[in-house]
Short mmCIF file of C-alpha atoms and ligand atoms in Angstrom, two decimals:
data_model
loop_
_atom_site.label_atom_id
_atom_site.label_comp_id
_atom_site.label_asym_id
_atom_site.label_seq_id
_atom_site.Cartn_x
_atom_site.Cartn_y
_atom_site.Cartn_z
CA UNK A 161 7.48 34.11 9.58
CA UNK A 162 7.58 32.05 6.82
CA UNK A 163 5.58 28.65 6.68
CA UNK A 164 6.60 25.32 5.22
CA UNK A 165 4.18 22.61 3.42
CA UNK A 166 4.60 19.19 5.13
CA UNK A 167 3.01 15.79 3.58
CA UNK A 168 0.33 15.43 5.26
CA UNK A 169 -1.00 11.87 3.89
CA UNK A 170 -0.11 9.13 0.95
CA UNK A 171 -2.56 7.38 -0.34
CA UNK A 172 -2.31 4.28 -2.59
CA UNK A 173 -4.72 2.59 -4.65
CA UNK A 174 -4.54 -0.26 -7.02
CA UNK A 175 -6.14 0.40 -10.45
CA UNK A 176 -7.19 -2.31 -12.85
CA UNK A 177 -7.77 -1.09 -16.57
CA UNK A 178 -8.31 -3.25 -19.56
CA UNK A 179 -5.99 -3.17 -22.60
CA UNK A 180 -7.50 -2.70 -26.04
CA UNK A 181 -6.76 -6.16 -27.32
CA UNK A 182 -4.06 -8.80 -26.06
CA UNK A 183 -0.30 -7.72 -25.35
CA UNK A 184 1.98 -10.32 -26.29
CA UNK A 185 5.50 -10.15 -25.17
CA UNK A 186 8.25 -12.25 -24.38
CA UNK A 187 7.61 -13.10 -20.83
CA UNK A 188 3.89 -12.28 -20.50
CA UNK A 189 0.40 -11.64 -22.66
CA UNK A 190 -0.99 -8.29 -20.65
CA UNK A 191 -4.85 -8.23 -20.78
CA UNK A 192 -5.01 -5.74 -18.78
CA UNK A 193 -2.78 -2.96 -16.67
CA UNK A 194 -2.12 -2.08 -13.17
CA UNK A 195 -1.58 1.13 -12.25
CA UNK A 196 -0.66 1.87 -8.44
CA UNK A 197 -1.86 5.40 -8.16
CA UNK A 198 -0.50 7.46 -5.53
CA UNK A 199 -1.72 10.70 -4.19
CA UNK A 200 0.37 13.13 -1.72
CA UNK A 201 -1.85 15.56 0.55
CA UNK A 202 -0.08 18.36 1.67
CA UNK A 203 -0.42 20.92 4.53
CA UNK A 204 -1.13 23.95 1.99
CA UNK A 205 -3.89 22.33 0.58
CA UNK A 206 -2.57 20.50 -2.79
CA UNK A 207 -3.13 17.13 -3.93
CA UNK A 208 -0.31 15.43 -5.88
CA UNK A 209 -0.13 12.90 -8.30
CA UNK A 210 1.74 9.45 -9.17
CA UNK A 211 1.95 6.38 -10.42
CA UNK A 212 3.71 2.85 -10.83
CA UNK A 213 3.61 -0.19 -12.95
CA UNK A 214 5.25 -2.99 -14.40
CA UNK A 215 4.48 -5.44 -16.95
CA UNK A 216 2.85 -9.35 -16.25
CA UNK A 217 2.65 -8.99 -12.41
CA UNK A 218 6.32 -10.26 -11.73
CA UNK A 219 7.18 -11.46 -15.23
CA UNK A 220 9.20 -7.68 -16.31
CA UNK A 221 10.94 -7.65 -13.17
CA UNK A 222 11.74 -7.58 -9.23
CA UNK A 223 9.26 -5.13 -8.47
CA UNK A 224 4.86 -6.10 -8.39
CA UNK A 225 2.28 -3.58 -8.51
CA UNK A 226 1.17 -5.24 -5.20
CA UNK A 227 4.70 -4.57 -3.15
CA UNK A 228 4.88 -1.17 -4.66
CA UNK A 229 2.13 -0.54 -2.61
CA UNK A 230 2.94 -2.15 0.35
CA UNK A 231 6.39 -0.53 0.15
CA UNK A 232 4.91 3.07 0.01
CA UNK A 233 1.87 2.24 2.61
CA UNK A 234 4.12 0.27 5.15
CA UNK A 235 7.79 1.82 4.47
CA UNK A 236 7.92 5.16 2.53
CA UNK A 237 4.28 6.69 4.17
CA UNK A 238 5.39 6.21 7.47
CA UNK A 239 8.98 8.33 6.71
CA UNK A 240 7.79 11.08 4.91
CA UNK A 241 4.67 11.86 6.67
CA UNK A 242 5.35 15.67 8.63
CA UNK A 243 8.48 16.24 5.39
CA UNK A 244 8.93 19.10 3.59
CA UNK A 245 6.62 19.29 0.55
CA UNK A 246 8.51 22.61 -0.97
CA UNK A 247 11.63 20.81 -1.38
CA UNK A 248 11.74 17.80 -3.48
CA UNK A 249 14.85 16.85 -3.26
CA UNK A 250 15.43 16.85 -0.06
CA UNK A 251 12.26 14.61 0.77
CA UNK A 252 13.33 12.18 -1.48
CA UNK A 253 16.83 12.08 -0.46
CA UNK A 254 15.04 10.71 3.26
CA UNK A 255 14.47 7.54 1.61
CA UNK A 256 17.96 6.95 0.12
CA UNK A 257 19.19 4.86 3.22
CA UNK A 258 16.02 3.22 4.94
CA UNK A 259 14.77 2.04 1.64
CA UNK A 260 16.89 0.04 -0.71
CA UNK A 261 15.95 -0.38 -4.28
CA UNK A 262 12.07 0.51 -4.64
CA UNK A 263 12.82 2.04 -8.17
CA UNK A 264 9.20 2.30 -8.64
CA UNK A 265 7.70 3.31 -5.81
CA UNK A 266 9.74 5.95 -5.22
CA UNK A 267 9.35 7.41 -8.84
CA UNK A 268 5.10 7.45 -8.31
CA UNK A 269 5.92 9.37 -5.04
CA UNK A 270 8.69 11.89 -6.73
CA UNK A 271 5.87 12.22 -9.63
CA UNK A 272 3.46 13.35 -7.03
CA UNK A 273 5.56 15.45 -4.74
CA UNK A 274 6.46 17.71 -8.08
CA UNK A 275 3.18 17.81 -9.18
CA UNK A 276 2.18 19.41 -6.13
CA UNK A 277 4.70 21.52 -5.96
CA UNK A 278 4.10 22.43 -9.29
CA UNK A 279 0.33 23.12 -8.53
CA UNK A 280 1.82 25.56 -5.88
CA UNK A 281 4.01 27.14 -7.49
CA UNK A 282 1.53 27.65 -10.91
CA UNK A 283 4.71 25.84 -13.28
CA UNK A 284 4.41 22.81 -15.52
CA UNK A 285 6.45 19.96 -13.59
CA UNK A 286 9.09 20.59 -16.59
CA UNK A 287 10.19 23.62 -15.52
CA UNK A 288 10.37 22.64 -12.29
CA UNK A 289 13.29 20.40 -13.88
CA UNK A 290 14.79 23.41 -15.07
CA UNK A 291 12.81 24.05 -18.81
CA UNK A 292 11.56 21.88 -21.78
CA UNK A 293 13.78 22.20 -24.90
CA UNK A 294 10.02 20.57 -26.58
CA UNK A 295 6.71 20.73 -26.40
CA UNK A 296 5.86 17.47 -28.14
CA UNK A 297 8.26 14.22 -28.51
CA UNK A 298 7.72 11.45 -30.94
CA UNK A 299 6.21 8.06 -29.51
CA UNK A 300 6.60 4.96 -31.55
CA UNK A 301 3.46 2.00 -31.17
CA UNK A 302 4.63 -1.58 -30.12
CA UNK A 303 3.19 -4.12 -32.40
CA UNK A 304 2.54 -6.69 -30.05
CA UNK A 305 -0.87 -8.40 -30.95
CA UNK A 306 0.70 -11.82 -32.35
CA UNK A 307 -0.52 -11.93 -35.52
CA UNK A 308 1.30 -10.70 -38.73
CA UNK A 309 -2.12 -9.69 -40.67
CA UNK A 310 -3.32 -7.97 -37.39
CA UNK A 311 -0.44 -6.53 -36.89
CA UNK A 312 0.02 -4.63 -40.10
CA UNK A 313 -3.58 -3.70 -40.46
CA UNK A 314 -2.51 -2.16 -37.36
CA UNK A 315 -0.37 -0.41 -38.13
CA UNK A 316 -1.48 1.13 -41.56
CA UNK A 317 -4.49 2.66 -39.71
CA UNK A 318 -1.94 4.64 -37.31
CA UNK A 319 0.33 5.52 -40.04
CA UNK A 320 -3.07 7.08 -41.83
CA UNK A 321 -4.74 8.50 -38.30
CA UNK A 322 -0.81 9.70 -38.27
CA UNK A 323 -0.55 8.80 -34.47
CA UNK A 324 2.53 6.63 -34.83
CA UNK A 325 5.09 6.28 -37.63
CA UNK A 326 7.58 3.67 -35.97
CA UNK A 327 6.90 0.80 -34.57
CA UNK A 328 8.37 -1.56 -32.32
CA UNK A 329 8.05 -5.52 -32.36
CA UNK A 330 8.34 -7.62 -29.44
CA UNK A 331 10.09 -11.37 -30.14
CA UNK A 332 11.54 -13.56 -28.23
CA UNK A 333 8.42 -15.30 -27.21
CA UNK A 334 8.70 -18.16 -30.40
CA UNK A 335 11.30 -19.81 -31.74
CA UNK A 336 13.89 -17.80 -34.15
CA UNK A 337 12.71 -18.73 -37.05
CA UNK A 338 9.28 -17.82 -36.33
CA UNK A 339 10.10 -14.39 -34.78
CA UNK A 340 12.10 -13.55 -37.81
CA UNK A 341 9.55 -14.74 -40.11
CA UNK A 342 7.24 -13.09 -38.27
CA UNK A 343 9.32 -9.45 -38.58
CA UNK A 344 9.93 -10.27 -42.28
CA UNK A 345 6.32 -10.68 -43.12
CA UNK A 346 5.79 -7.20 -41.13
CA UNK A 347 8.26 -5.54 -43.32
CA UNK A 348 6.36 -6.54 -46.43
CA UNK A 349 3.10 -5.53 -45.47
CA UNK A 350 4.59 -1.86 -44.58
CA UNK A 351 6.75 -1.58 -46.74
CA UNK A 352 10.95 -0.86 -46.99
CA UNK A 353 10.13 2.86 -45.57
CA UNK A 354 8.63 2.37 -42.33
CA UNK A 355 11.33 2.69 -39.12
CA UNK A 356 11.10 -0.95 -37.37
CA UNK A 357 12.70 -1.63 -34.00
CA UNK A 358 12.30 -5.01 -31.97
CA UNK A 359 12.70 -5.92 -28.51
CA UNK A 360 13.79 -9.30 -27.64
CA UNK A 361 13.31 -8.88 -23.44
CA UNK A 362 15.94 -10.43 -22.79
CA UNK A 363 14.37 -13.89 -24.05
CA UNK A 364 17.64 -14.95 -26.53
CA UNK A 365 21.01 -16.39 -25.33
CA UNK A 366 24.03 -14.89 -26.42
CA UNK A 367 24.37 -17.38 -29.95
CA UNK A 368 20.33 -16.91 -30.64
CA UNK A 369 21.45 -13.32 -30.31
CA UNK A 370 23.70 -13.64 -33.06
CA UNK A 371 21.92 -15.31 -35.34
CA UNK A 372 18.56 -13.27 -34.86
CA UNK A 373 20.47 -9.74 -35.19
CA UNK A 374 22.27 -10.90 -38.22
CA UNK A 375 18.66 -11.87 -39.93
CA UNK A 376 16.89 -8.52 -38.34
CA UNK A 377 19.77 -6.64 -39.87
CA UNK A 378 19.11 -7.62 -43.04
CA UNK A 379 15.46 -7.25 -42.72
CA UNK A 380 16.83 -3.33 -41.98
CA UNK A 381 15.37 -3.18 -38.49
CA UNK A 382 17.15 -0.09 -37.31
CA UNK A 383 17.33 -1.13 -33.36
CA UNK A 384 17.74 -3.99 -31.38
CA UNK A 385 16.21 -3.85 -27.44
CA UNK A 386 17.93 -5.72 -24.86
CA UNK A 387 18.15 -8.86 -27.07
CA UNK A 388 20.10 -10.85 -23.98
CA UNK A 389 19.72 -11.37 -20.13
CA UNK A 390 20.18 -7.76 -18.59
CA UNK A 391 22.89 -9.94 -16.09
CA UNK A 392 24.76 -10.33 -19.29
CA UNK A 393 26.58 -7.30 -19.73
CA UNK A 394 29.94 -8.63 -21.52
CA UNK A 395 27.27 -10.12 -24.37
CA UNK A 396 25.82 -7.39 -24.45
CA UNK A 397 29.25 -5.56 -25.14
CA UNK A 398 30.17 -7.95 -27.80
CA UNK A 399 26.66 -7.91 -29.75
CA UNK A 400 27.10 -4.20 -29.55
CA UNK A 401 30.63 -4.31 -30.83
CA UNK A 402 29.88 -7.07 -33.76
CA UNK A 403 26.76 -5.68 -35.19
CA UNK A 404 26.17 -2.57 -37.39
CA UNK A 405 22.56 -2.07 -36.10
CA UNK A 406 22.99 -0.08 -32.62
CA UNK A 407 21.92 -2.68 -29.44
CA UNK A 408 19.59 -1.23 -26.77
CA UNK A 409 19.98 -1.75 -23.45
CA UNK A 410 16.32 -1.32 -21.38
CA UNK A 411 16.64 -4.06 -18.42
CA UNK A 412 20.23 -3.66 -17.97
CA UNK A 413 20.06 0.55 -17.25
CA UNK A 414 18.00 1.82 -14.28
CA UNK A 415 19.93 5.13 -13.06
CA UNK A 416 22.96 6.48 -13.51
CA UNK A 417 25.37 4.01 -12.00
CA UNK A 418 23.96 1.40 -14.64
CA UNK A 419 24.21 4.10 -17.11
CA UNK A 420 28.24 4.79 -16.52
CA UNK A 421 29.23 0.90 -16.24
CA UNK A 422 27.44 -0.06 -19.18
CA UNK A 423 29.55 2.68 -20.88
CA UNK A 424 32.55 1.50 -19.59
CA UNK A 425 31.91 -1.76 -20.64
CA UNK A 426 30.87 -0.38 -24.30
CA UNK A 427 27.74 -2.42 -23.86
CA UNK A 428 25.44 -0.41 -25.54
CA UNK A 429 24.60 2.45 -27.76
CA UNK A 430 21.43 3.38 -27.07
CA UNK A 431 19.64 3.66 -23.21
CA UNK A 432 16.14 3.43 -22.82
CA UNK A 433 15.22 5.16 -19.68
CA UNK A 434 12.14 4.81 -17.58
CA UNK A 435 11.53 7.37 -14.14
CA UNK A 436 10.41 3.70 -12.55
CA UNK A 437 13.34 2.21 -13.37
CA UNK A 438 15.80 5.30 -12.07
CA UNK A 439 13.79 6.04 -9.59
CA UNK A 440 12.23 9.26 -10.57
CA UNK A 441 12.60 11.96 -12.97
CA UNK A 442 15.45 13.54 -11.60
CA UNK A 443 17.36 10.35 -11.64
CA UNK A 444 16.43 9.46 -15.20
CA UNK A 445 17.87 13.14 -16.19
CA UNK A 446 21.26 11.98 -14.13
CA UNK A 447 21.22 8.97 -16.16
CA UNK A 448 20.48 10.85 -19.25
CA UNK A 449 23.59 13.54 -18.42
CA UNK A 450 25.36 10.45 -18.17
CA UNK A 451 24.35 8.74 -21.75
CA UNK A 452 25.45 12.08 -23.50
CA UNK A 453 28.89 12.21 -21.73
CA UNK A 454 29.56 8.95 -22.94
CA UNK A 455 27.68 9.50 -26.66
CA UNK A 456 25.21 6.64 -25.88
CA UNK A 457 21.83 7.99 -27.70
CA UNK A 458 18.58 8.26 -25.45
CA UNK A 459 15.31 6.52 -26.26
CA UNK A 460 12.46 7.42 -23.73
CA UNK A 461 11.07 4.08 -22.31
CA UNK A 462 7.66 2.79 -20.86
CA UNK A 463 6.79 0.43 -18.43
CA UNK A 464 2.91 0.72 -20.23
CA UNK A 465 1.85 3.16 -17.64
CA UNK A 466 -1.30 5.34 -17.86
CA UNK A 467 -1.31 8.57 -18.27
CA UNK A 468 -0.04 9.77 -15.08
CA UNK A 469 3.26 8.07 -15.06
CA UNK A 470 3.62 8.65 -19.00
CA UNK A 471 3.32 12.27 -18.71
CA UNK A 472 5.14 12.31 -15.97
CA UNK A 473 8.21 10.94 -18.01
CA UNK A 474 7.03 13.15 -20.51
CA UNK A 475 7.98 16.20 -18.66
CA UNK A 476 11.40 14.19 -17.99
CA UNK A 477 12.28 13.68 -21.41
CA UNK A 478 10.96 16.99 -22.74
CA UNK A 479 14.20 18.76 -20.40
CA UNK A 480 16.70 16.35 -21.86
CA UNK A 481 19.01 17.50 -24.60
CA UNK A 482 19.09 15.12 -27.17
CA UNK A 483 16.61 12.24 -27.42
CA UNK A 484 17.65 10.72 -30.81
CA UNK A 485 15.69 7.69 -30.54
CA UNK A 486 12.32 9.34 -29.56
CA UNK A 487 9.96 7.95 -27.05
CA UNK A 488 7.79 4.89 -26.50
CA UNK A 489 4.59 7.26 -24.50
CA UNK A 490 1.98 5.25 -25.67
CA UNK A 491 0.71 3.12 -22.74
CA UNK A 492 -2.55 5.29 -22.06
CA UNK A 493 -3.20 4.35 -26.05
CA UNK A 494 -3.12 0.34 -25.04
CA UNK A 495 -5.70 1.31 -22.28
CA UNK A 496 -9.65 0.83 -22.96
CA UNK A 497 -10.40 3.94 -20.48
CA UNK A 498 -8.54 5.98 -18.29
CA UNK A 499 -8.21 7.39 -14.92
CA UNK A 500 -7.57 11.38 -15.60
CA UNK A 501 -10.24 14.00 -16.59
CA UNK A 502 -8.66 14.44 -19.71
CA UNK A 503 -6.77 11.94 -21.97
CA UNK A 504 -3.47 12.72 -23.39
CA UNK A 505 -3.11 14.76 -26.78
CA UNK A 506 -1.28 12.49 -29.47
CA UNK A 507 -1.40 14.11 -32.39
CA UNK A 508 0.91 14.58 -35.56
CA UNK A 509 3.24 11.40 -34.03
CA UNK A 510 4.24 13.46 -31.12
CA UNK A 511 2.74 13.24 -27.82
CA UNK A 512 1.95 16.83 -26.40
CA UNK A 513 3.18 18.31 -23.60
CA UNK A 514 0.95 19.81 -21.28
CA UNK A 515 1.53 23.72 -19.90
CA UNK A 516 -0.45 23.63 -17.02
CA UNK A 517 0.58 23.50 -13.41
CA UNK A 518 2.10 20.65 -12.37
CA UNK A 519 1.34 17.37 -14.49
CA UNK A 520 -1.01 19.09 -15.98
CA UNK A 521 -3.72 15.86 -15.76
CA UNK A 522 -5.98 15.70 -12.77
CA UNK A 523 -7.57 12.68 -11.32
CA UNK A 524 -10.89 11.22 -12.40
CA UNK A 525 -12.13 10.40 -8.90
CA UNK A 526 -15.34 8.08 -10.44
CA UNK A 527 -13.10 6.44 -12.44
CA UNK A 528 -10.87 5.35 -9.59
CA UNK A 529 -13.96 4.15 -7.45
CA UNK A 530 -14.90 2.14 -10.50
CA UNK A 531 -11.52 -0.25 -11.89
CA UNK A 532 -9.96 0.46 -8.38
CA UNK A 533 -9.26 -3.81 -7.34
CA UNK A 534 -10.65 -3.33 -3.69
CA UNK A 535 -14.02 -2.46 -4.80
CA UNK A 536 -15.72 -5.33 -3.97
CA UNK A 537 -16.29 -8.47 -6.93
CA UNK A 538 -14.59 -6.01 -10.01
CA UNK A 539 -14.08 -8.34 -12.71
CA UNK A 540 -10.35 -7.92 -14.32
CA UNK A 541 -11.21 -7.56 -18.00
C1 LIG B 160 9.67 -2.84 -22.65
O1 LIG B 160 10.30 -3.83 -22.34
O2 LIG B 160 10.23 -2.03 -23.33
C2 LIG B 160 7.53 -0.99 -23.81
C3 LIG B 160 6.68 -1.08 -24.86
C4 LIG B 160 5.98 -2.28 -24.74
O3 LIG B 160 5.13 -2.73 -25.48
O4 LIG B 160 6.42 -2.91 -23.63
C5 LIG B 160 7.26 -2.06 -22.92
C6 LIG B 160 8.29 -2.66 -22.09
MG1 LIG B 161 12.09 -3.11 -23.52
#
């Protein structure tokens, strides 16, 4: 007779870690990160791993650290207590009708239900997803502390400690002429060499847009992130269409559905994807199967989590074909300290992927008891 795992018990906790100096974007400054942690129990004895976050609380999107665990405690526990914890897919597919949306929370619990499968079946979580065609991928640094000076000492020091060899910029927060000052000065501290990108979060309208891309094209940034409201799909199309520079869309594409209209539209050539965002790693490789049918290039996105969730999309991205545009896997980097035994391994500009069982990062249970927010008068920062 042959016996099948169940889920025996989700657990959620949320984690408070301080970042190493102030994150300035568009719609928030981040001095710190949550991470919802989730952890799967199952009836054979593993322990599974996950994790959510977002940016600024509400400020990135639709989706808090705070709901995420409510929906998993309240909604997604509840329905997938006593399921089968051998086969994925067909767990998660129990939450497709009773639980709209939820991008986020069910991506932590997908992580953790193929971690521990992963565990017990002694394979990396990227073959579970059928084999790694990598085992590192490139991870740019976001730029993000405010200041020009500070921003280029910055980045020199990575460039030497070669950790990180692009970087990314995030505008939108000033006016134009600030922001593009801003970039310019950037560019002559590092020089005419060094790959810049910028991402606008959707802070411009669609004639800001037009203006700022023209200047950032001549300042030779090579990519332009969701520069307009994700709602505004038809700009997005005609920035695309106008502009030499290729246009990122990150807001606008969560899973694959996102991924096809935005093709039909033409409003895009690049996607960066994010497992919170589709929904999981399986859906960001649907999305991704859907970006190279149309030729839209892949760029492998963050939403700043910690090491769980970024080697989670890790093992993602490491099993899709082409990833042109690299990834941005630096969020445990941002983070003073960290909630796994082990930190990542960045090293050469390429995060590495693990070949251990399942994640491959195990959870640091004294760290949890220490930044976890319900432990009793745990300052923030
Ligand atoms: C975003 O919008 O892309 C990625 C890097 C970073 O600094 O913020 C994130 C979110
Ligand atoms: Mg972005």
């Amino acid at each position: 007779m042959s016996y099948t795992p169940s889920i025996e018990s989700i657990d959620t906790v949320l984690v408070d870690l301080p970042t190493i100096r102030p994150h300035k974007l568009a719609m928030a400054t981040m001095s710190h990160q949550t991470l919802v942690v989730v952890s799967i129990r199952t009836t054979d004895g593993f322990v599974g791993i996950g994790e959510a976050t977002t940016i600024g609380g509400l400020a990135y999107g639709e989706q808090s650290p705070e709901g995420i665990k409510l929906a998993i405690d309240t909604y997604i526990s509840p329905l997938l207590r006593g399921a089968d914890a051998g086969n994925v897919n067909a767990t998660m597919q129990l939450l497709v009708s009773p639980i709209q949306g939820n991008s986020f929370a069910k991506s932590a619990v997908e992580t953790a239900l193929l971690d521990a499968h992963g565990q017990r079946l002694g394979l990396p979580v990227h073959a579970l997803l059928g084999g790694a065609l990598r085992t590192s991928l490139p991870v740019l640094w976001t730029l993000a502390s405010g200041d020009a000076t500070r921003d280029v000492d910055e980045a020199l020091a990575l460039i030497e400690a070669r950790r990180h060899r692009v970087f990314k910029l995030k505008i939108g927060r000033r006016s134009l002429a600030d922001d593009v000052a801003h970039v310019a000065a950037i560019r002559r501290g590092l020089g005419g060499e060094v790959m810049l990108t910028v991402d606008v979060n959707q802070a411009w309208d669609e004639a800001t847009a037009v203006r700022g891309i023209a200047s950032l094209e001549d300042l030779g940034v090579a990519l332009i992130e969701q520069p307009i409201s994700r709602r505004n799909r038809r700009g997005l199309a005609r920035l695309a269409d106008r502009f030499d520079v290729p246009v990122m869309a990150d807001e606008a594409v969560h899973d694959a559905q996102d991924a096809f209209d935005l093709a039909a539209d033409g409003a895009a050539d690049v996607y960066a994807l994010k497992i919170s965002q589709a929904g999981g790693l399986w859906p960001t490789l649907r999305a991704a199967a859907v970006a190279d049918a149309a030729g839209v290039g892949i760029y492998g996105g963050t939403l700043l989590e910690g090491s769980i969730g970024s080697i989670a999309a890790a093992h993602a991205f490491s099993a899709c074909p082409h990833m042109t545009w690299g990834t941005e896997l630096f969020g445990p980097l941002l983070l003073k300290d960290d909630v796994v035994t082990e930190r990542l391994v960045y090293r050469d500009f390429e995060l590495q992927l693990p070949q251990g069982p399942g994640l491959g990062v195990r959870l640091d249970a004294n760290k949890i008891d220490f930044y976890r927010r319900d432990r009793a008068s745990r300052p923030v920062a």
